[in-house]
mmCIF file of C-alpha atoms in Angstrom:
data_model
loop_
_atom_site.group_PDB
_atom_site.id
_atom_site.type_symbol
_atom_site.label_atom_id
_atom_site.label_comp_id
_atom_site.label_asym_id
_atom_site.label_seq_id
_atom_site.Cartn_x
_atom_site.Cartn_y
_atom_site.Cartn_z
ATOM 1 C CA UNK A 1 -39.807 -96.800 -112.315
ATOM 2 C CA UNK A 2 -35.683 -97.118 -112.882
ATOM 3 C CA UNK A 3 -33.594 -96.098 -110.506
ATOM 4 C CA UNK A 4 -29.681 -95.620 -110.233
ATOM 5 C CA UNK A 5 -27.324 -95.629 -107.724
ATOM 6 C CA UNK A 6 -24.369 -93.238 -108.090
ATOM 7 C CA UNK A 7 -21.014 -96.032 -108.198
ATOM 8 C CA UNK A 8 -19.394 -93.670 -105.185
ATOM 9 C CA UNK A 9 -22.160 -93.984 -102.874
ATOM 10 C CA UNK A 10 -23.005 -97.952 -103.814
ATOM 11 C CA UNK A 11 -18.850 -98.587 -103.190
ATOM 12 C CA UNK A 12 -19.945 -96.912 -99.996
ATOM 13 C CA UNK A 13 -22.942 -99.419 -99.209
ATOM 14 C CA UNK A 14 -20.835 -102.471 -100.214
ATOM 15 C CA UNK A 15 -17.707 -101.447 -98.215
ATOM 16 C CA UNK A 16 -19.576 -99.969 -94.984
ATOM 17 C CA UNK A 17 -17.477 -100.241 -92.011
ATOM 18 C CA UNK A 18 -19.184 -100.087 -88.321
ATOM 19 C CA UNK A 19 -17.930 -97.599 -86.108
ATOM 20 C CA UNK A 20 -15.241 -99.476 -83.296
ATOM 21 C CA UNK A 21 -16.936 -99.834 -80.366
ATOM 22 C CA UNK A 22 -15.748 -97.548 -77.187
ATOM 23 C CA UNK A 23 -14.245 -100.714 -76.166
ATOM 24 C CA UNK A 24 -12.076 -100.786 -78.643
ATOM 25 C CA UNK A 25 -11.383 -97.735 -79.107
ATOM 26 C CA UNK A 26 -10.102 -98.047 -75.055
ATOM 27 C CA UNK A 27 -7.943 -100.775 -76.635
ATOM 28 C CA UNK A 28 -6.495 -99.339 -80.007
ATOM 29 C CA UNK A 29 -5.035 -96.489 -77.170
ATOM 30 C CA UNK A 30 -3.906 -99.114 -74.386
ATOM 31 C CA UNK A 31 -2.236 -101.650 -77.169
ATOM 32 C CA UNK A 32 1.028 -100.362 -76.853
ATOM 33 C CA UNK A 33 1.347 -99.727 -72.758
ATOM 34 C CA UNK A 34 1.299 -101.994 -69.820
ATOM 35 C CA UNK A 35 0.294 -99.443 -67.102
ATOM 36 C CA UNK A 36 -3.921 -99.937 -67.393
ATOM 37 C CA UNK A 37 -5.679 -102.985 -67.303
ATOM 38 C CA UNK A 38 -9.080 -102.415 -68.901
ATOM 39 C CA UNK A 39 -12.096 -103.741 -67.113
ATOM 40 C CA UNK A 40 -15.604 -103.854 -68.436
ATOM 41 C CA UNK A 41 -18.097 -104.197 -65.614
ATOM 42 C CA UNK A 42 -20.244 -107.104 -65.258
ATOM 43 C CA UNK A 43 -21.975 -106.459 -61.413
ATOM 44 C CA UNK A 44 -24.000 -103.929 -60.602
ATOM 45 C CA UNK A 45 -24.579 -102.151 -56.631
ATOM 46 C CA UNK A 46 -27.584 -104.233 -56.327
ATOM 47 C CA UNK A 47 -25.297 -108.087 -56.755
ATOM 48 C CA UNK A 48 -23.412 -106.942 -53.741
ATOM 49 C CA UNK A 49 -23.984 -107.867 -50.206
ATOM 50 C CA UNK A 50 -22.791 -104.651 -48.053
ATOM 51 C CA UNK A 51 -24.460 -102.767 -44.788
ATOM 52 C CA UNK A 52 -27.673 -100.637 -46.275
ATOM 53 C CA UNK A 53 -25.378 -97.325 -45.077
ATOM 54 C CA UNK A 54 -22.897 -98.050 -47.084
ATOM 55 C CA UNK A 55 -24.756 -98.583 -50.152
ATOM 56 C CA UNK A 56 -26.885 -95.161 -49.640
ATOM 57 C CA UNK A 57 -23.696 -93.995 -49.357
ATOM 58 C CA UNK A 58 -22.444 -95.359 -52.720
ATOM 59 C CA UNK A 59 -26.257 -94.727 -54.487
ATOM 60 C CA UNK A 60 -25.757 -91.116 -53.281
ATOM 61 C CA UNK A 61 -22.719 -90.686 -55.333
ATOM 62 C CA UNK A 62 -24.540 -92.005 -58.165
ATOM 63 C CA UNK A 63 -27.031 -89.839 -58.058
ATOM 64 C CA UNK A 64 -24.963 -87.458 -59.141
ATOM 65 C CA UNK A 65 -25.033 -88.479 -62.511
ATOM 66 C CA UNK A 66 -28.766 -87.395 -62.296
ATOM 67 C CA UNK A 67 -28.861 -83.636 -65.090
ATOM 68 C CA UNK A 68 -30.704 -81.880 -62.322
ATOM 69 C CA UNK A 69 -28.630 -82.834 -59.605
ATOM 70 C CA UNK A 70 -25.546 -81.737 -61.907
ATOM 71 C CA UNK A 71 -27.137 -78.392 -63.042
ATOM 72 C CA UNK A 72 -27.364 -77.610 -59.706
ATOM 73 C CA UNK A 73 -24.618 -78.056 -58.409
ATOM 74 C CA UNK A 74 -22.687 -76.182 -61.070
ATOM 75 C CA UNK A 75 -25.355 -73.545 -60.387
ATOM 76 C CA UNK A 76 -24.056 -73.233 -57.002
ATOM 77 C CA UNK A 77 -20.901 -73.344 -58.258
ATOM 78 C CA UNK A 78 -19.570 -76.453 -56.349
ATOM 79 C CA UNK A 79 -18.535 -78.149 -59.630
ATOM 80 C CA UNK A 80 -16.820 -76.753 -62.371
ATOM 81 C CA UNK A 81 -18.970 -78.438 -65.086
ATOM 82 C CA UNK A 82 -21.766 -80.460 -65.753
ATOM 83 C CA UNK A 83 -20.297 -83.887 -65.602
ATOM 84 C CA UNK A 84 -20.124 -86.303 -63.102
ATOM 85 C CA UNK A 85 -16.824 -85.899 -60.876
ATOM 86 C CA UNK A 86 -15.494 -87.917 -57.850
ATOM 87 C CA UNK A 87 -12.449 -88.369 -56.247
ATOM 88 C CA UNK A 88 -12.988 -91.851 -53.649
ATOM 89 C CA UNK A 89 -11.483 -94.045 -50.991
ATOM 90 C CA UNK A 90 -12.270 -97.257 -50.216
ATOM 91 C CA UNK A 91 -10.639 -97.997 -46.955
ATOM 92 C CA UNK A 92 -10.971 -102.156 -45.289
ATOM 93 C CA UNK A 93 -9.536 -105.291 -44.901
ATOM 94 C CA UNK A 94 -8.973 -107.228 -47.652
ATOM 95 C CA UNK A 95 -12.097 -109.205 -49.361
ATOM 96 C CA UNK A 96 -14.670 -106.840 -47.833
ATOM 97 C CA UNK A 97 -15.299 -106.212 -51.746
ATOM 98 C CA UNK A 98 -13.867 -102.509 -52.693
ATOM 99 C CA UNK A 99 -12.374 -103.650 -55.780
ATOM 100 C CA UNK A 100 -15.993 -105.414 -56.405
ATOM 101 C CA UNK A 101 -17.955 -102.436 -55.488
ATOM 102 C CA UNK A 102 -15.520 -99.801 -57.837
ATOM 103 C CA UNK A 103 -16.423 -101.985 -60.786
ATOM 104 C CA UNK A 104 -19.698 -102.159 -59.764
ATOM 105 C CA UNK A 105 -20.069 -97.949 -59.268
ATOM 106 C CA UNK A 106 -18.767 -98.348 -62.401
ATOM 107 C CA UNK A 107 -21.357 -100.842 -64.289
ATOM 108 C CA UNK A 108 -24.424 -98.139 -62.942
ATOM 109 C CA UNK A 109 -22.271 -95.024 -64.626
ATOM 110 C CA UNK A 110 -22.021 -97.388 -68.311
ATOM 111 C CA UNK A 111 -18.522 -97.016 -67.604
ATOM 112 C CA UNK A 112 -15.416 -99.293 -68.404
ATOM 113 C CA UNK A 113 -12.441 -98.980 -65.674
ATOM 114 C CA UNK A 114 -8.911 -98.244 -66.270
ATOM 115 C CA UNK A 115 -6.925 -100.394 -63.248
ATOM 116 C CA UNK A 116 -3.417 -99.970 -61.905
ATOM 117 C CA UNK A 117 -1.961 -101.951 -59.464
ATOM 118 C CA UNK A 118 0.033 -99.423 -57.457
ATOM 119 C CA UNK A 119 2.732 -101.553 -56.145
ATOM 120 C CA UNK A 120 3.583 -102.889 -59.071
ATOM 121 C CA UNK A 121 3.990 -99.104 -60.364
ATOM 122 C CA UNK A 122 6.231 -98.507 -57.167
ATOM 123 C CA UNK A 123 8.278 -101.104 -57.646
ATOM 124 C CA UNK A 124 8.615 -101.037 -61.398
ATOM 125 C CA UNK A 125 9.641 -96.810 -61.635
ATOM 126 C CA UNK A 126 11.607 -96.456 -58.705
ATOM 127 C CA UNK A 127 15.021 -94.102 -59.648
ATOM 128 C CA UNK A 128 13.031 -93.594 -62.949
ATOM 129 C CA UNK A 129 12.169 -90.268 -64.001
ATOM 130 C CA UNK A 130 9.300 -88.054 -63.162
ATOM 131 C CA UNK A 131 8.243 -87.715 -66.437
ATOM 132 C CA UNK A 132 6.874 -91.484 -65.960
ATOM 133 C CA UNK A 133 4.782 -91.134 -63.386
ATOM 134 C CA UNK A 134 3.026 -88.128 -65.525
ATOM 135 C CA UNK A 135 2.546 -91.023 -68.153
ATOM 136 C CA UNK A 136 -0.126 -92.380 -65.973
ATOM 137 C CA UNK A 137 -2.612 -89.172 -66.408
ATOM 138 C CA UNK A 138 -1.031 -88.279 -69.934
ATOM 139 C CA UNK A 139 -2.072 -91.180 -71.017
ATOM 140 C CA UNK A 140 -5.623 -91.320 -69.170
ATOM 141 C CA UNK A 141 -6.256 -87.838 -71.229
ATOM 142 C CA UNK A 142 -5.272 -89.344 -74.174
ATOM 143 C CA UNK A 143 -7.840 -91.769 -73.644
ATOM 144 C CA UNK A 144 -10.682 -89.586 -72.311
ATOM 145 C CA UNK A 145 -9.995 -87.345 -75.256
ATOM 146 C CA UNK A 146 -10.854 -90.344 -77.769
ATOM 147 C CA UNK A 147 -13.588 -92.023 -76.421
ATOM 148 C CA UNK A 148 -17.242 -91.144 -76.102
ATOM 149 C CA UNK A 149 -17.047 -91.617 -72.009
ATOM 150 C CA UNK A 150 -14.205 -91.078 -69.584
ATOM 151 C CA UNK A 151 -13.696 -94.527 -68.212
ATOM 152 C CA UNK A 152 -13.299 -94.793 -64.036
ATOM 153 C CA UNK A 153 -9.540 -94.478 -63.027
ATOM 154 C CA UNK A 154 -8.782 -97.804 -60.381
ATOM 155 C CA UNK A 155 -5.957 -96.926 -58.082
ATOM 156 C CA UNK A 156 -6.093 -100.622 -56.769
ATOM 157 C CA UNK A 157 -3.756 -100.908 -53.404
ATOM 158 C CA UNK A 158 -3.283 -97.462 -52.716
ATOM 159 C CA UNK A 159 -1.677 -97.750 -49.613
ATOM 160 C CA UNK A 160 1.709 -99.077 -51.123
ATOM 161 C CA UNK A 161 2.144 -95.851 -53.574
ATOM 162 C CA UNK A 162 0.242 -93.111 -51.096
ATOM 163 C CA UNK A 163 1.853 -94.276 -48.011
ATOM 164 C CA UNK A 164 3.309 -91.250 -45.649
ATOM 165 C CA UNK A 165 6.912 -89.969 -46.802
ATOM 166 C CA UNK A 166 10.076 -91.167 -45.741
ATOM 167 C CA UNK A 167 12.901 -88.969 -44.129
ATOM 168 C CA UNK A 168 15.514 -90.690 -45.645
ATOM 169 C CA UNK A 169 18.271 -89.458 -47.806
ATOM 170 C CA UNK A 170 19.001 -92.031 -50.073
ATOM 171 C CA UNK A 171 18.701 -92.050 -54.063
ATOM 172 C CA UNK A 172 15.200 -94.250 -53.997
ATOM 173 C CA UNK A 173 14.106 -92.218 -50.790
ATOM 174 C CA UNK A 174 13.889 -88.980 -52.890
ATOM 175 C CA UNK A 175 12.885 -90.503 -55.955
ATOM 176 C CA UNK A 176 10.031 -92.214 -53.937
ATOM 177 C CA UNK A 177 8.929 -88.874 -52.347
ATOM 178 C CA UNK A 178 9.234 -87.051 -55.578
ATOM 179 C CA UNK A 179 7.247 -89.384 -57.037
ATOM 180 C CA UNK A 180 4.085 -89.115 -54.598
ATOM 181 C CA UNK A 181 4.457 -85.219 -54.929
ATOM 182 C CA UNK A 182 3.564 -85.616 -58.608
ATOM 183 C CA UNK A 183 1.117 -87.543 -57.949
ATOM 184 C CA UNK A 184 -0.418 -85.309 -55.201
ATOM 185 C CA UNK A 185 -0.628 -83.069 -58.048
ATOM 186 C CA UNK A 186 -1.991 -84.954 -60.856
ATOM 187 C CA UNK A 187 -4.776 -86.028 -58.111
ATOM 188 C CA UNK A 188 -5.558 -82.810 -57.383
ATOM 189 C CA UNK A 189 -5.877 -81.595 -61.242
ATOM 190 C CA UNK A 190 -7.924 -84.637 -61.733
ATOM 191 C CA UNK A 191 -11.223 -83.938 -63.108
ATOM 192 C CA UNK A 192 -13.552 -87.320 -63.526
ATOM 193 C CA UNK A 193 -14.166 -90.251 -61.445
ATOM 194 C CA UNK A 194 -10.915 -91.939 -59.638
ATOM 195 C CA UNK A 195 -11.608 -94.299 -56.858
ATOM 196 C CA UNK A 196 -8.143 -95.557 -54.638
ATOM 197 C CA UNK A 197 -8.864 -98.410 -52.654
ATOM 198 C CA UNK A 198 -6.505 -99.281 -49.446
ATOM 199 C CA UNK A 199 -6.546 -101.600 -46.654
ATOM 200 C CA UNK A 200 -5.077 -98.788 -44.092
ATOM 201 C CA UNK A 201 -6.587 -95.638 -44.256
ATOM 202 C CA UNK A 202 -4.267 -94.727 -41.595
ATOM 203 C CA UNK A 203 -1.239 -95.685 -43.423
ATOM 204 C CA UNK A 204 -2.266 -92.864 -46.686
ATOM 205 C CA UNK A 205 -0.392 -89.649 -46.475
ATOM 206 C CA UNK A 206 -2.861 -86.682 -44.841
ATOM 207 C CA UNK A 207 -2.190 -84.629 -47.980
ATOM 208 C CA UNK A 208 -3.955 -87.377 -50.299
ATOM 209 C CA UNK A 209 -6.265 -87.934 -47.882
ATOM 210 C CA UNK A 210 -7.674 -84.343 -47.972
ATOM 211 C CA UNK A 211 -7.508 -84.596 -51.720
ATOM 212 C CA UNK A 212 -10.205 -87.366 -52.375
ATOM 213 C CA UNK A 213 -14.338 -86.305 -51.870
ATOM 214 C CA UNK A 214 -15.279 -89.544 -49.914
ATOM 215 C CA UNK A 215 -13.728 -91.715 -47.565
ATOM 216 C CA UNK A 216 -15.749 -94.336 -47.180
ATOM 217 C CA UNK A 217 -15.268 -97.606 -44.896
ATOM 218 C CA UNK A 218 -15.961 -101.268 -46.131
ATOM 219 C CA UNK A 219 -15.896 -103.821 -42.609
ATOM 220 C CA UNK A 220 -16.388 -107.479 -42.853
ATOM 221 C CA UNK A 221 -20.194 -108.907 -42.585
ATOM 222 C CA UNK A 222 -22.299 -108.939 -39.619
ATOM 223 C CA UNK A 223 -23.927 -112.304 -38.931
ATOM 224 C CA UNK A 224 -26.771 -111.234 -40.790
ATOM 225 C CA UNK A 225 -24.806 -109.975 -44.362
ATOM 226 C CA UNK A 226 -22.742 -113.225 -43.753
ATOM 227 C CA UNK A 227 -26.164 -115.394 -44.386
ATOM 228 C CA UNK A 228 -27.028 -113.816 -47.281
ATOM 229 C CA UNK A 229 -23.125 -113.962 -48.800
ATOM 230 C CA UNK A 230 -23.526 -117.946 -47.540
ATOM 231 C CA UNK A 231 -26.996 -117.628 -49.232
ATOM 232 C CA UNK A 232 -25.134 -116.113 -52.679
ATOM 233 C CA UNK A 233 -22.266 -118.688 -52.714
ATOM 234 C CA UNK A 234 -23.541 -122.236 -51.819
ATOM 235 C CA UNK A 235 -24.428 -124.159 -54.892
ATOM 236 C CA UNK A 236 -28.047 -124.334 -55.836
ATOM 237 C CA UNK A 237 -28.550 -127.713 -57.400
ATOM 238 C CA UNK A 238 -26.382 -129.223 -55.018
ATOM 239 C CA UNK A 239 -27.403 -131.902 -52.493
ATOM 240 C CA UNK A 240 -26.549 -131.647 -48.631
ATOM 241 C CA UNK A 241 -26.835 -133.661 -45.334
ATOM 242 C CA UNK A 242 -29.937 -133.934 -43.073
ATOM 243 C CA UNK A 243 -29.982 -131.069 -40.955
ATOM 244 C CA UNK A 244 -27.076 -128.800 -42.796
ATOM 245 C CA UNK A 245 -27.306 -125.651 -40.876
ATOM 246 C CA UNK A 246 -25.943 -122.418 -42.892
ATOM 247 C CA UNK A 247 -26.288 -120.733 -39.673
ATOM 248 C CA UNK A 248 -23.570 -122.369 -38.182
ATOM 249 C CA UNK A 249 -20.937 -121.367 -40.954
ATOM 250 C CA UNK A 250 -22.294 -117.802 -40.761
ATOM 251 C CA UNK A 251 -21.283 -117.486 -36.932
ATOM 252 C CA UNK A 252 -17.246 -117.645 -38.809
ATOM 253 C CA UNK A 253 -16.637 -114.181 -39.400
ATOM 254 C CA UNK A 254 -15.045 -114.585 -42.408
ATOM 255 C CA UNK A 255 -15.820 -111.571 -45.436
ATOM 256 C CA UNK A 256 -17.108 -112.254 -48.402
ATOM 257 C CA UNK A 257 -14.141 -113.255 -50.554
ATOM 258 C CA UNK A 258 -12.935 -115.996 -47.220
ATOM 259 C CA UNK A 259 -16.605 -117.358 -47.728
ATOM 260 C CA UNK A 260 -16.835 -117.747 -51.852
ATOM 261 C CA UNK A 261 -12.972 -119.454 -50.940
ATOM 262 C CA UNK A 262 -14.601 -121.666 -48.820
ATOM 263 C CA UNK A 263 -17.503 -122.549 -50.769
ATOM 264 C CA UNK A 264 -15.121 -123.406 -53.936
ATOM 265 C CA UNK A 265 -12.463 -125.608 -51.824
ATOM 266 C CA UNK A 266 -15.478 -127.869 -50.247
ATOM 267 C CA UNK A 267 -17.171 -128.347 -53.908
ATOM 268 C CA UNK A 268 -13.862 -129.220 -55.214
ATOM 269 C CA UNK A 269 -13.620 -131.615 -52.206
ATOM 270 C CA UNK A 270 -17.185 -132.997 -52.321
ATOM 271 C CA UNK A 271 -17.245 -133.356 -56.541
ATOM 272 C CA UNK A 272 -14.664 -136.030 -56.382
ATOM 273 C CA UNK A 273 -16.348 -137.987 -53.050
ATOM 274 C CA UNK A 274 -18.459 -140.773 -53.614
ATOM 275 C CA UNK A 275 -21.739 -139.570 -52.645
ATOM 276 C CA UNK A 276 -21.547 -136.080 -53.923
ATOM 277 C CA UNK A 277 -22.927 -134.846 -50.947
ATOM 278 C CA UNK A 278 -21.836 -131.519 -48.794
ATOM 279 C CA UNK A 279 -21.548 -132.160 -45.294
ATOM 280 C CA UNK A 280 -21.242 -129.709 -42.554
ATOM 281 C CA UNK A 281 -17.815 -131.264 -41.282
ATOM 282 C CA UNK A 282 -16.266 -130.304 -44.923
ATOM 283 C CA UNK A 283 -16.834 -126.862 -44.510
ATOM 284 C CA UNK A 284 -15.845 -126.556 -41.316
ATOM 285 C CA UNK A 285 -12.718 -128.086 -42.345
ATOM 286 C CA UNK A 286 -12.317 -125.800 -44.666
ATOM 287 C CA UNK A 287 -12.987 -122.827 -42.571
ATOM 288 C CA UNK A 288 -10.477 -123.495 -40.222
ATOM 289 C CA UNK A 289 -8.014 -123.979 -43.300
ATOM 290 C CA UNK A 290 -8.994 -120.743 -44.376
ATOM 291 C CA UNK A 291 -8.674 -118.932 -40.850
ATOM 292 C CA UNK A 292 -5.295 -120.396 -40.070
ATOM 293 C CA UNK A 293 -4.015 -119.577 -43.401
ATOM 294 C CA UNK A 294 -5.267 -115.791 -42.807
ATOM 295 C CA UNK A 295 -3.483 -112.787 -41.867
ATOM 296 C CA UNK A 296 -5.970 -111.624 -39.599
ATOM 297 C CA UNK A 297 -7.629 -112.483 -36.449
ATOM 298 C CA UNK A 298 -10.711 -113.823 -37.730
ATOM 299 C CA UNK A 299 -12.296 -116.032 -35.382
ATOM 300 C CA UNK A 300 -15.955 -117.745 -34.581
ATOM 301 C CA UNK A 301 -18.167 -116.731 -32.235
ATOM 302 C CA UNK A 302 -21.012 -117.981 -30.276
ATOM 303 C CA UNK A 303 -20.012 -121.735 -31.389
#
């Protein structure tokens, strides 16, 4: 049998066009702004080393994505709608992995993450006017509005937009507090998944603080998390000295991002040695490199 195409559908065959992917559909919106950086997730909750409570806690939020869980609880009448909504802290000293687990949260949703650096906002739209500050969430609906899933909203370093008021009278004083009491507002409005991570959960105005669902707390490793992050990091097809203890570097309580640090400056030492071989001394040396370079008090114990 004979068969014809009609030339409007064939012209349609020849010249088919995929749909964008949500990626880039993120994109086509974000092309002309530099407020968002857009992150696609690689790591899931399971890649990270973290105390088991604060992964049930994290799970438990997830959970929520479950059609059961959300039917009930719009049921009850505790959410508004059937979709998954969240407003998060994640409060800790630096390299204790909030940013890491955020993106991560995010990779389990099949989300991509929308990340602003807070300080740089503060620093960039101070005496600006309000109607900037609403470009942040204007522009986040924009984006919700054209894409199949509302990416994550990353308020990364929190603490130096959120910060208590100031009771001074000067031009940038009021322009600073104006600014937070817009975006008091706009966080309150907020429906989705936002996640604000800080190093002082002290230092975050009360009225944010009652604004955001979970608060939840990110320390540095025990002894025993610091083994398995020593565990993660150390290079597998690498060769080390007689007798290399990894206990001994995991009595350093260092977090996780001070230990990968480590780990990269001794390879980068030991690559261009002779032997090619890592030796407790070089990561020792390293350590202490790393601990008097620090902020902090970090210190060893039982060593």
């Amino acid at each position: 049998k004979s068969f014809f195409i009609i030339d409007e559908i064939l012209q349609r065959i020849i010249n088919f066009e995929p749909k964008q992917s949500k990626k880039i559909k993120i994109e086509s919106v974000l092309k002309d702004q530099d407020i968002f950086e857009l992150i696609e997730p690689s790591t899931d909750i399971n890649d990270i080393i973290m105390p088991e409570n604060t992964k049930e806690l994290l799970e438990n939020i997830l959970k929520q994505q479950d059609k059961k869980v959300l039917e009930r609880l719009h049921s009850w009448g505790i959410k508004s709608n059937k979709n998954i909504e969240a407003k998060i802290i994640f409060y800790g000293p630096a390299g204790t992995g909030k940013t890491m687990s955020a993106l991560a949260m995010a990779k389990s949703m099949k989300k991509s993450v929308l990340s602003f650096d807070c300080s740089k906002i503060l620093s960039k739209w101070v005496g600006e006017s309000e109607q900037n500050v609403r470009k942040i969430f204007d522009t986040y609906k924009n984006i919700v509005q054209t894409c199949k899933q509302s990416p994550i909203l990353l308020l990364n370093e929190a603490d130096q937009f959120l910060s208590t008021r100031v009771d001074g009278s000067s031009g940038s004083d009021k322009m600073h507090n104006q600014m937070q009491n817009i975006f008091l507002e706009q966080i309150e409005r907020f429906s989705g998944v936002i996640i604000a991570t800080t190093n002082f959960l002290e230092s975050l105005d009360s009225a944010f603080s009652r604004r955001f669902d979970y608060k939840i707390e990110f320390k540095k490793p025990d002894f025993k998390d610091r083994l398995k992050i020593w565990e993660k990091f150390l290079p597998k097809k690498a060769l080390f000295e007689k007798d290399f203890d990894i206990n001994i570097l995991s009595n350093y309580e260092l977090s996780g991002a001070q230990i990968l640090m480590v780990v990269k400056n001794t390879a980068l030492k030991v690559a261009v040695s002779k032997d090619g071989v890592f030796k407790m001394q070089d990561f020792i040396e390293s350590i202490q490199k790393e601990l008097n370079s620090s902020f902090d008090k970090s210190k060893i114990v039982g060593f």
